[in-house]
Short mmCIF file of C-alpha atoms and ligand atoms in Angstrom, two decimals:
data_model
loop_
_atom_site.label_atom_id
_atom_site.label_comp_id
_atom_site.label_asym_id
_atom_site.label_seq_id
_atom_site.Cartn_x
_atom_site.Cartn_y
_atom_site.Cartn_z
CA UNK A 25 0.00 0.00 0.00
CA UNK A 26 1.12 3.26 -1.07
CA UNK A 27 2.19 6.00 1.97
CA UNK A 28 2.31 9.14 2.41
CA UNK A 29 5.63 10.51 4.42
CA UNK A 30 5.96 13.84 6.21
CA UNK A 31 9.51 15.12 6.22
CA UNK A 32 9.81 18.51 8.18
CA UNK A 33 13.24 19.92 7.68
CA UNK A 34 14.25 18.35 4.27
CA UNK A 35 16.31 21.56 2.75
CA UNK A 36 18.90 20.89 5.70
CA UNK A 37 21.66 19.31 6.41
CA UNK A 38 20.70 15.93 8.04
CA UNK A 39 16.86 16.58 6.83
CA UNK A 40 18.29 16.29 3.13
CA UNK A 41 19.97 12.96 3.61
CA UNK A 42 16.99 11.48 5.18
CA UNK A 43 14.55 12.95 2.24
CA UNK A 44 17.10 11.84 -0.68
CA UNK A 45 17.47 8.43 1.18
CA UNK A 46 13.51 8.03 1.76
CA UNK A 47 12.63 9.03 -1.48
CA UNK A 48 15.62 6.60 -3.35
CA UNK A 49 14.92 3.48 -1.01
CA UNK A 50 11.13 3.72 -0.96
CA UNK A 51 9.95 4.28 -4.29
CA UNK A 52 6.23 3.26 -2.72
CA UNK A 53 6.25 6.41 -0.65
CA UNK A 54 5.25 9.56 -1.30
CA UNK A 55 7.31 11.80 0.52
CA UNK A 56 6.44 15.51 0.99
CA UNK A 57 9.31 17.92 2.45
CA UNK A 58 8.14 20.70 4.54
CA UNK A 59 10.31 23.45 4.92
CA UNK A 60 10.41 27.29 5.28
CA UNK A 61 13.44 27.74 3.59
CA UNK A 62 15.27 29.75 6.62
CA UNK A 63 18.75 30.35 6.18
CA UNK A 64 19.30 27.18 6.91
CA UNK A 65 17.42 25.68 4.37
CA UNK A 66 18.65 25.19 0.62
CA UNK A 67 16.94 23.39 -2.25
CA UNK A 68 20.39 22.82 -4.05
CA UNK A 69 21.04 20.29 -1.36
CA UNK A 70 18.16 18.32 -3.45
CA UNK A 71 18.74 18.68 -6.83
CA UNK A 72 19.46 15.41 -7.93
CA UNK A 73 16.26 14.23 -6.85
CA UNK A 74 14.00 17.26 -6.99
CA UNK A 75 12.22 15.86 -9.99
CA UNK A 76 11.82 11.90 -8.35
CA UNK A 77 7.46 10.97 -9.13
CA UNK A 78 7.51 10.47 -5.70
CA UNK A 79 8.89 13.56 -4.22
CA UNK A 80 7.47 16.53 -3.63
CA UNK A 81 8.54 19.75 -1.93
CA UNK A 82 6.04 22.37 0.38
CA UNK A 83 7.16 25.66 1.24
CA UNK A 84 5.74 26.54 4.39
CA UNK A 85 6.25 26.91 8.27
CA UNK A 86 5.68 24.89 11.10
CA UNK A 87 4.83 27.70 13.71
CA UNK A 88 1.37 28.21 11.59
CA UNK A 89 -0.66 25.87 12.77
CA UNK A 90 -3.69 26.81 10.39
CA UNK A 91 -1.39 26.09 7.38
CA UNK A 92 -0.39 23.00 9.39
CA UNK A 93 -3.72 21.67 9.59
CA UNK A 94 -4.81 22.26 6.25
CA UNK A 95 -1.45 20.18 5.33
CA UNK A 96 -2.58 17.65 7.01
CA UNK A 97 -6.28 17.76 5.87
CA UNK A 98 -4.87 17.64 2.53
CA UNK A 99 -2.48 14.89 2.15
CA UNK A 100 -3.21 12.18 5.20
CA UNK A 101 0.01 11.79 6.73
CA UNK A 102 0.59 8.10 7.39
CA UNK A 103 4.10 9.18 9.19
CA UNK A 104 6.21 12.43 10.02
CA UNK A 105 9.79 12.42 10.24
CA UNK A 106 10.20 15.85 12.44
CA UNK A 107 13.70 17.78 11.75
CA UNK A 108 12.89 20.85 11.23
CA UNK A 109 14.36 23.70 13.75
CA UNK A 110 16.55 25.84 15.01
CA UNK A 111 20.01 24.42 15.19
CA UNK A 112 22.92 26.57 15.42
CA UNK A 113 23.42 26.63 19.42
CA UNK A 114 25.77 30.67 18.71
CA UNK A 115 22.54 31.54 17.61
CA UNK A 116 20.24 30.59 20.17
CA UNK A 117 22.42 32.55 22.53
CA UNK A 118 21.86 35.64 20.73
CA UNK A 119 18.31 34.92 19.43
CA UNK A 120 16.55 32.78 22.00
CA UNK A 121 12.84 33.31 20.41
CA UNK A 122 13.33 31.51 16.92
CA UNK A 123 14.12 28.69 18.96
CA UNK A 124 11.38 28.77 21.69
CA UNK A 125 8.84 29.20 18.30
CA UNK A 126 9.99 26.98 16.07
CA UNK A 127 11.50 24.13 18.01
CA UNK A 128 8.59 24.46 21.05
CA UNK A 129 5.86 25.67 19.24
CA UNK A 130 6.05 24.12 15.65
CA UNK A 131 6.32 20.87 17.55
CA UNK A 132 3.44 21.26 19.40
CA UNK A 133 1.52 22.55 16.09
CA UNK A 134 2.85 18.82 14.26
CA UNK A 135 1.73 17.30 17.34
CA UNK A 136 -1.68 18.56 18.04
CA UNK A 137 -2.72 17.81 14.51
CA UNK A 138 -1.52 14.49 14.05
CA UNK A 139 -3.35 14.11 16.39
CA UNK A 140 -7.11 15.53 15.38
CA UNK A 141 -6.62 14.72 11.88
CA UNK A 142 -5.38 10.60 12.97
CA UNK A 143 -8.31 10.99 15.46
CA UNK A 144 -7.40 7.82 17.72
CA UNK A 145 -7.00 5.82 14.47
CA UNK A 146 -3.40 4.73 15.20
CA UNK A 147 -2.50 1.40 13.61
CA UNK A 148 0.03 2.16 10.83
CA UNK A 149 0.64 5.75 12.15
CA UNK A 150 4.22 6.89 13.31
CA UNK A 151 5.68 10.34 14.91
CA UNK A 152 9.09 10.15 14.81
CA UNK A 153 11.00 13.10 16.44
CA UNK A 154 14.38 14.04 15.48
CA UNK A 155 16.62 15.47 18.58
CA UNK A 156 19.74 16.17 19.87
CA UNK A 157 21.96 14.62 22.74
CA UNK A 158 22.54 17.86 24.14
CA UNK A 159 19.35 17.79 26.20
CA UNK A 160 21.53 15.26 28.47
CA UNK A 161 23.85 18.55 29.20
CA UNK A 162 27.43 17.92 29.49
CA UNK A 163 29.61 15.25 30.87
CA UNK A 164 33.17 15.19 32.86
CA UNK A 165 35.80 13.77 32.08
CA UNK A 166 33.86 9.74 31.76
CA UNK A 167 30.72 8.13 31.33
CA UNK A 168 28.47 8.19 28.72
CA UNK A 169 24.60 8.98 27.72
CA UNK A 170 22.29 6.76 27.83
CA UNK A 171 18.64 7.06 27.04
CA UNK A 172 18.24 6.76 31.01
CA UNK A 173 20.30 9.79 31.52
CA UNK A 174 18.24 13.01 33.10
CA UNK A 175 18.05 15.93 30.68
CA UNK A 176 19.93 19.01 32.30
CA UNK A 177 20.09 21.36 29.06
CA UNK A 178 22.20 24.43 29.39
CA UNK A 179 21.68 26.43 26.24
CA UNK A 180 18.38 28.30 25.05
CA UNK A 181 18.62 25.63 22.02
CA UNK A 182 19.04 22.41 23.99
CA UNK A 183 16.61 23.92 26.35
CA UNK A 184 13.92 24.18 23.50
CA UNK A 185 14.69 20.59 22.15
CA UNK A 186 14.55 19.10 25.35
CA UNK A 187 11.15 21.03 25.76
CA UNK A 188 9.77 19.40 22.40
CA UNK A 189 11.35 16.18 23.49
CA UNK A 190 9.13 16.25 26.45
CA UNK A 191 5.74 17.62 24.54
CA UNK A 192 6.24 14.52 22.20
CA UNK A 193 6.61 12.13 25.28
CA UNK A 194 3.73 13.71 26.84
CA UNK A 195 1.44 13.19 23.58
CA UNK A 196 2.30 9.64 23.61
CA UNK A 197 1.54 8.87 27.77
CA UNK A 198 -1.96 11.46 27.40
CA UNK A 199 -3.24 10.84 24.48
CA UNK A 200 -1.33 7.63 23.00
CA UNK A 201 -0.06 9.09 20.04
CA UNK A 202 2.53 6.62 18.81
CA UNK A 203 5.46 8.08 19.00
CA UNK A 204 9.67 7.52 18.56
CA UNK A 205 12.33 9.83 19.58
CA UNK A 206 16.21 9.73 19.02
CA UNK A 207 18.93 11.67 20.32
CA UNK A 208 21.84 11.82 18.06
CA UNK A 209 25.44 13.65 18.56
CA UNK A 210 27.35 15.97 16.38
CA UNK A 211 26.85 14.93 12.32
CA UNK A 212 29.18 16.41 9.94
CA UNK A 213 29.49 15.74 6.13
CA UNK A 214 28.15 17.45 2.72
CA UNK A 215 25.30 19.94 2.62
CA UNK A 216 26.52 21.65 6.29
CA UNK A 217 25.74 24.94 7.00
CA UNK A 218 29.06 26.69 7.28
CA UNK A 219 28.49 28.31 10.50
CA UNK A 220 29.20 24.75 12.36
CA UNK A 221 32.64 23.72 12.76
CA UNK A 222 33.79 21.47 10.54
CA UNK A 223 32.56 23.21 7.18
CA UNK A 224 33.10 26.65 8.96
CA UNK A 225 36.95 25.51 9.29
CA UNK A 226 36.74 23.84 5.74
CA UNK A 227 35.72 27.15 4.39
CA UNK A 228 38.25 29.39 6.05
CA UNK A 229 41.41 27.65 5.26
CA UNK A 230 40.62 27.55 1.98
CA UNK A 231 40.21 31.22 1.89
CA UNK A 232 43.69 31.76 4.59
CA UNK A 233 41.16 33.10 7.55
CA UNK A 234 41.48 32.53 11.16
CA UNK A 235 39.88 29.14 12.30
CA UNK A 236 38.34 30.54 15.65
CA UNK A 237 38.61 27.98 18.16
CA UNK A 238 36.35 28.67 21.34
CA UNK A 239 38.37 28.86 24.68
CA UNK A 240 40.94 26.66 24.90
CA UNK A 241 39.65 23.69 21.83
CA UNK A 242 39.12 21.32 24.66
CA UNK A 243 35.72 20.84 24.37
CA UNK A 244 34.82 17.06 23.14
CA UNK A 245 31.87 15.94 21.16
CA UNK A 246 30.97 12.41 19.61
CA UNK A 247 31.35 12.80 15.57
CA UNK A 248 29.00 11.17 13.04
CA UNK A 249 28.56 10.86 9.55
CA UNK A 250 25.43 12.47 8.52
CA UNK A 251 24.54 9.02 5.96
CA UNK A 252 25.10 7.31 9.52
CA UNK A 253 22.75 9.10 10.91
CA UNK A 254 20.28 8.89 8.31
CA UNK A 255 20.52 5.32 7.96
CA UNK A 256 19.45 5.13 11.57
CA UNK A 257 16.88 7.24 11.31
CA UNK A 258 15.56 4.97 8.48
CA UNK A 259 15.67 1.79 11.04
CA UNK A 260 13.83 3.32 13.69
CA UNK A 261 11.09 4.90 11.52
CA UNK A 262 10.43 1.46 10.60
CA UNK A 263 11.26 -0.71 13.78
CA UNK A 264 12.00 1.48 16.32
CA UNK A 265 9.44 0.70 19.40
CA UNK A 266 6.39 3.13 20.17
CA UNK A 267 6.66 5.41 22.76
CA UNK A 268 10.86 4.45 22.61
CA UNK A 269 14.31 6.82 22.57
CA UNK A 270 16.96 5.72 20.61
CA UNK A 271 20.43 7.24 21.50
CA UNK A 272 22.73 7.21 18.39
CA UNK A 273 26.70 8.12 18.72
CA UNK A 274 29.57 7.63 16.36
CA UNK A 275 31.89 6.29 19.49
CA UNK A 276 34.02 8.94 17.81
CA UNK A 277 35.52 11.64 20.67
CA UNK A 278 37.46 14.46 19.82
CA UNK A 279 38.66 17.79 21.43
CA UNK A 280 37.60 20.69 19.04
CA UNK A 281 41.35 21.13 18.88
CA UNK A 282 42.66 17.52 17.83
CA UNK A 283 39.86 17.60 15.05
CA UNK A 284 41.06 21.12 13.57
CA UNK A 285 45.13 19.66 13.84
CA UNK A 286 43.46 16.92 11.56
CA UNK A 287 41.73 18.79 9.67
CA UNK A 288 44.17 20.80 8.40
CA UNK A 289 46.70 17.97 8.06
CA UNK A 290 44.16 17.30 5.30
CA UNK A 291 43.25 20.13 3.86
CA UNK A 292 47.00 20.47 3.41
CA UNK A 293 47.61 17.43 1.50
CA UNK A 294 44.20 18.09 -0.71
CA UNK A 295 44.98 21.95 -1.14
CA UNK A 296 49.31 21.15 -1.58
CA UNK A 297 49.60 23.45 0.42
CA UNK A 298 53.55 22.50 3.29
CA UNK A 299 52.30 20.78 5.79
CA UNK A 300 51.82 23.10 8.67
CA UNK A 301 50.73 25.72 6.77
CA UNK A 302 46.66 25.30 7.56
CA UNK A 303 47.56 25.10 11.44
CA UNK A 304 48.87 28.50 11.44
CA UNK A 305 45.29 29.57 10.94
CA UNK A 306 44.20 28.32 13.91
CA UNK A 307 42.99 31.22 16.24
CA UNK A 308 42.22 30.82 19.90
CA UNK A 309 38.75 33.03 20.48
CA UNK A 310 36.12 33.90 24.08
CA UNK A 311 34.62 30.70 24.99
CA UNK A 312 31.05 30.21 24.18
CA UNK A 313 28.53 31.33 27.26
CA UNK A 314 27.62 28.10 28.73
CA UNK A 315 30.47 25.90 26.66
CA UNK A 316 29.30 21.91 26.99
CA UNK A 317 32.46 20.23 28.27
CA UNK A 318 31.87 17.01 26.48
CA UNK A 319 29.66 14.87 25.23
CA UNK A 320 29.91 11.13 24.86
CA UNK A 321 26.94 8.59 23.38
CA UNK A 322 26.15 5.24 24.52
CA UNK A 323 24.20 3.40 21.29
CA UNK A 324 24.39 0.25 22.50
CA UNK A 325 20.67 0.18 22.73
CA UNK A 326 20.61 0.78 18.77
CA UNK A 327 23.07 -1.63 18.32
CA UNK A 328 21.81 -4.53 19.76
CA UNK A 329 18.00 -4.00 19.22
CA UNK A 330 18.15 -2.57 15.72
CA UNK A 331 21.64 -4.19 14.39
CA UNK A 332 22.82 -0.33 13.33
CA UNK A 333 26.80 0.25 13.83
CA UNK A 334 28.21 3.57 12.31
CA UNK A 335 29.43 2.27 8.57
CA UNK A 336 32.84 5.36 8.74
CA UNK A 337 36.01 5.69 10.65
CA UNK A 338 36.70 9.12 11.05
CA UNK A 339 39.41 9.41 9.05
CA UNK A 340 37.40 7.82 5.82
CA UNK A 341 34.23 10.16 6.59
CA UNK A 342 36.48 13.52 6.93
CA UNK A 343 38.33 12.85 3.87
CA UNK A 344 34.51 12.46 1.96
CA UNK A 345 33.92 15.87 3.77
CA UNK A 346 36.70 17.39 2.71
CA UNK A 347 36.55 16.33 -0.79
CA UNK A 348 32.65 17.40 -1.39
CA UNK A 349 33.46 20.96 0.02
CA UNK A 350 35.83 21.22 -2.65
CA UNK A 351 34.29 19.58 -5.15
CA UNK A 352 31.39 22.00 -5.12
CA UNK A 353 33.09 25.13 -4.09
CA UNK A 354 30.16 27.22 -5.61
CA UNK A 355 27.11 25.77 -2.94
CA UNK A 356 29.45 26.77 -0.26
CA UNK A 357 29.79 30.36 -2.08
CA UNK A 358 26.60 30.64 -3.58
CA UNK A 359 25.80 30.34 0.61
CA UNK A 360 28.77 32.60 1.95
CA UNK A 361 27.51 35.19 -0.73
CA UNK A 362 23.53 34.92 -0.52
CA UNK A 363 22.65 33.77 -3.74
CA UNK A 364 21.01 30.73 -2.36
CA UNK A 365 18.03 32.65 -0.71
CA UNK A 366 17.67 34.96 -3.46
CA UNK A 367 17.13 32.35 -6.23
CA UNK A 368 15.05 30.17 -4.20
CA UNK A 369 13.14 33.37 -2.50
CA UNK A 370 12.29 34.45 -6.35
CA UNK A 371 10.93 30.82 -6.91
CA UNK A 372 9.11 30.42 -3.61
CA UNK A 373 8.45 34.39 -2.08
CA UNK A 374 9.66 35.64 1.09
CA UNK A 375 9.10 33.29 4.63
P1 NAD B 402 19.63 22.63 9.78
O1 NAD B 402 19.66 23.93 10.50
O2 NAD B 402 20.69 22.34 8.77
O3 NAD B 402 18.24 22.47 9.03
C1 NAD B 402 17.01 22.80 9.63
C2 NAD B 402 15.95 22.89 8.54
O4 NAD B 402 14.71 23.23 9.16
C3 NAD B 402 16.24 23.98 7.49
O5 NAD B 402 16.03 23.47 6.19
C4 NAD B 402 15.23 25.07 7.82
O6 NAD B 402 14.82 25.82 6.67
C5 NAD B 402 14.07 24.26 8.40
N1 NAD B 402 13.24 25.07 9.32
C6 NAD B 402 13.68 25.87 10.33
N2 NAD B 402 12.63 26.49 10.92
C7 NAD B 402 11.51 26.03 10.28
C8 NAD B 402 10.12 26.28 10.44
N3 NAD B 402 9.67 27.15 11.37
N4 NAD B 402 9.25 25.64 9.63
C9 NAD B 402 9.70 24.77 8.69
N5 NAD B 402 11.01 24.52 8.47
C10 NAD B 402 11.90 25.14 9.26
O7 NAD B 402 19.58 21.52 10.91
P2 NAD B 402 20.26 20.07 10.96
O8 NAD B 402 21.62 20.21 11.49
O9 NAD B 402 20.01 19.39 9.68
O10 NAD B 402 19.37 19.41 12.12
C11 NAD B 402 18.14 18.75 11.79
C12 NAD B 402 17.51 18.20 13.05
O11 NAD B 402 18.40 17.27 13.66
C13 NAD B 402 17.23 19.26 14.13
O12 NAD B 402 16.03 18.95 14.75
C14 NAD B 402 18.40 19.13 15.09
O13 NAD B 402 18.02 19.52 16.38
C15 NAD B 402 18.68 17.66 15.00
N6 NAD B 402 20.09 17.26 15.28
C16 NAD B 402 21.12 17.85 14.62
C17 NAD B 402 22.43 17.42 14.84
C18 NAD B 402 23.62 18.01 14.13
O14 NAD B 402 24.77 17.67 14.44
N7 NAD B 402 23.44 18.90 13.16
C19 NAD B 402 22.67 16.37 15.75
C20 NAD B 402 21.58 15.81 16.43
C21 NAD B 402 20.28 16.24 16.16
O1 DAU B 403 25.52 17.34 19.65
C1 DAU B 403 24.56 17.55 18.66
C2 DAU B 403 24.54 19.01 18.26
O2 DAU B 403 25.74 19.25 17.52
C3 DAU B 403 23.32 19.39 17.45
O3 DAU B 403 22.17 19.21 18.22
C4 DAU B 403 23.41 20.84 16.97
O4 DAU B 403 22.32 21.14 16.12
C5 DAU B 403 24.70 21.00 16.19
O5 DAU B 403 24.86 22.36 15.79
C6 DAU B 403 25.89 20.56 17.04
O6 DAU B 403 26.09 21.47 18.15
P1 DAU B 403 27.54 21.98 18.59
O7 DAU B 403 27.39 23.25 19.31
O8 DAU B 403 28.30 20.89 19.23
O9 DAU B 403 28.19 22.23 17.12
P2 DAU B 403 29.12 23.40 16.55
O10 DAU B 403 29.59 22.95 15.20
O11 DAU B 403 28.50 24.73 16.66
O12 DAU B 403 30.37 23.35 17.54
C7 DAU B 403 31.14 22.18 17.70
C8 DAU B 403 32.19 22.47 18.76
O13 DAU B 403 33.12 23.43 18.22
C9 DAU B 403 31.64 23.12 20.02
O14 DAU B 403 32.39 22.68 21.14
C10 DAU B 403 31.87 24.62 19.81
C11 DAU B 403 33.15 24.63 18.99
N1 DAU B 403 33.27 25.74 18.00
C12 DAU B 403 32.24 25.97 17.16
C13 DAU B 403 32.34 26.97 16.21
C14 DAU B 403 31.18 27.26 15.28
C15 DAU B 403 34.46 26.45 17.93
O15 DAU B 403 35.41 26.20 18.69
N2 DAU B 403 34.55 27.44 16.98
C16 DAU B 403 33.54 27.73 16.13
O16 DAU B 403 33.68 28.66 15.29
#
């Protein structure tokens, strides 16, 4: 039987691997990507598959929850895939609001009418809820999260995920919508915004600016190829349990500072540039406000319920980074200079 697939979030980063995976592995789906097309948000991520018969793309935003509804009303969701947000935790500290109304309230809009419009009639049905592990907060030195682990989120963007995290939980244990939530560490790969690290870094040394390293680089967080990521997200849509988290982790620590040194050891080699010459770049900046030490995933759950293991070693997935930022130099400058929103803000109109 033919379904029909809500992706929120597809023009993003991890959103776009999902929706290009979804829509390549399932030809029997119909899968609609939602998206407002914020800054964060590029069609070009989608190109080769922007024309699939079983793909289709909706502009439109998740914090109206008329437009919402009539969504709904108009294509009967079978299942949503929810990534769409708020991500960039620099911006959250500067702009708390986008967060608390997209993240918090678009959530709540997704959830409230899957809810009327599925009216009780849940066999089949499926709410799946993309997070973060950063509602765990941060850890010390050891010791790892585990789906057990309290939430204790310190920024205004793990604060409003671990809010939505909640909300979802709640709509499953009130009203028994049938829900599945994961909690996934730091992705990296093609199609990243360059305001995170590693394609923020990417992009500066190829252009000889300062790679600004927060406080002191030692800072640790669990790295993960985004097709990892997306190929878990894929299992648990399908067999994840209702009403069950997921923690997913590449088992993959690094201080901000090791990853950079290795970073530019390769963007050496790939730009011939002497080796050294990328480190020189490096540029020690003021801490973030509320800096997460570290954070470490335990998947083990994933692993032995669901069979997934991350498919990379580090050194393999930063290489594939490495060589898709330069192998399409003009979506990272077609971002860094604007021409991304303009073209698809002539096609689609303003947010
Ligand atoms: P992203 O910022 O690259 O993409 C977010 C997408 O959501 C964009 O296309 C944007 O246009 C869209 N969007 C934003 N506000 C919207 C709104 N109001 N209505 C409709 N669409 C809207 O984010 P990402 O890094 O791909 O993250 C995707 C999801 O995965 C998020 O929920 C994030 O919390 C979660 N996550 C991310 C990471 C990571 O390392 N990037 C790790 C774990 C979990
Ligand atoms: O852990 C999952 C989270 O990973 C996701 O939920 C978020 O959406 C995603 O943005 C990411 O959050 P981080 O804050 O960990 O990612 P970011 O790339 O912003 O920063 C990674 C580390 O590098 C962090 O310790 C801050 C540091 N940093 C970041 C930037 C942008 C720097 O030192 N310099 C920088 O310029």
């Amino acid at each position: 039987m033919q379904k029909t697939i809500l992706i929120t979030g597809g023009a993003g980063f991890i959103g776009s691997h999902v929706v290009r995976r979804f829509v390549n592995r399932y030809p029997e789906y119909r899968i609609v990507n939602l998206d407002a097309l914020t800054y964060a948000g590029n069609l070009e991520n989608l190109k080769d598959i922007e024309n699939a018969p079983n793909y289709q793309f909706v502009k439109g935003d998740i914090t109206d929850g008329d437009f919402i509804q009539k969504l709904f009303q108009e294509y009967h969701f079978d299942g949503v895939l929810h990534l769409a947000a708020e991500s960039h935790v620099d911006r959250s500290i500067s702009n708390p609001m986008e967060f608390i109304m997209t993240n918090i309230v678009g959530t709540v809009n997704l959830l409230n009418t899957a809810r009327e419009i599925w009216k009780d009639d849940y066999p089949g049905k499926r709410f799946y809820h993309i997070s973060t592990d950063e509602v765990y907060g941060s850890l010390g030195a050891t010791g790892f999260f585990t789906e057990t682990t309290s939430y204790d989120p310190q920024s205004p963007y793990s604060a409003s995920k671990a809010s939505s995290d909640h909300l979802v939980r709640a709509y499953h244990n009130t009203y028994g919508l049938p829900v599945v939530i994961s909690n996934c560490s730091n992705n990296y790969g093609p199609n990243q915004f360059p305001e995170k690290l590693i394609p923020l870094a990417i992009n500066n040394i190829k252009n000889n600016k300062p790679i600004p390293i927060y406080g002191k680089g030692e800072n640790i967080r669990d790295w993960l190829y985004v097709e990892d990521h997306a190929r878990a997200i894929d299992l648990i849509f399908h067999d994840g349990k209702q009403g069950e988290t997921y923690n997913i982790g590449g088992n993959n620590e690094w201080t901000n500072i090791a990853l950079i040194r290795t970073l530019c050891k390769v963007m050496d080699i790939k730009l011939e540039r002497e080796p050294g010459t990328s480190e020189q770049l490096i540029t020690f900046v003021k801490d973030r406000a509320g800096h997460d030490l570290r954070y470490a995933i335990d998947s083990s759950r994933l692993m032995n319920e669901l069979g997934w293991k991350p498919s990379l070693q580090f050194e393999e997935g930063i290489e594939k980074t490495v060589n898709w930022y330069l192998e399409n130099q003009e979506w990272l400058e077609n971002i860094v200079n604007g021409t991304y929103e303009n073209y698809y803000r002539e096609m689609y109109g303003n947010r």
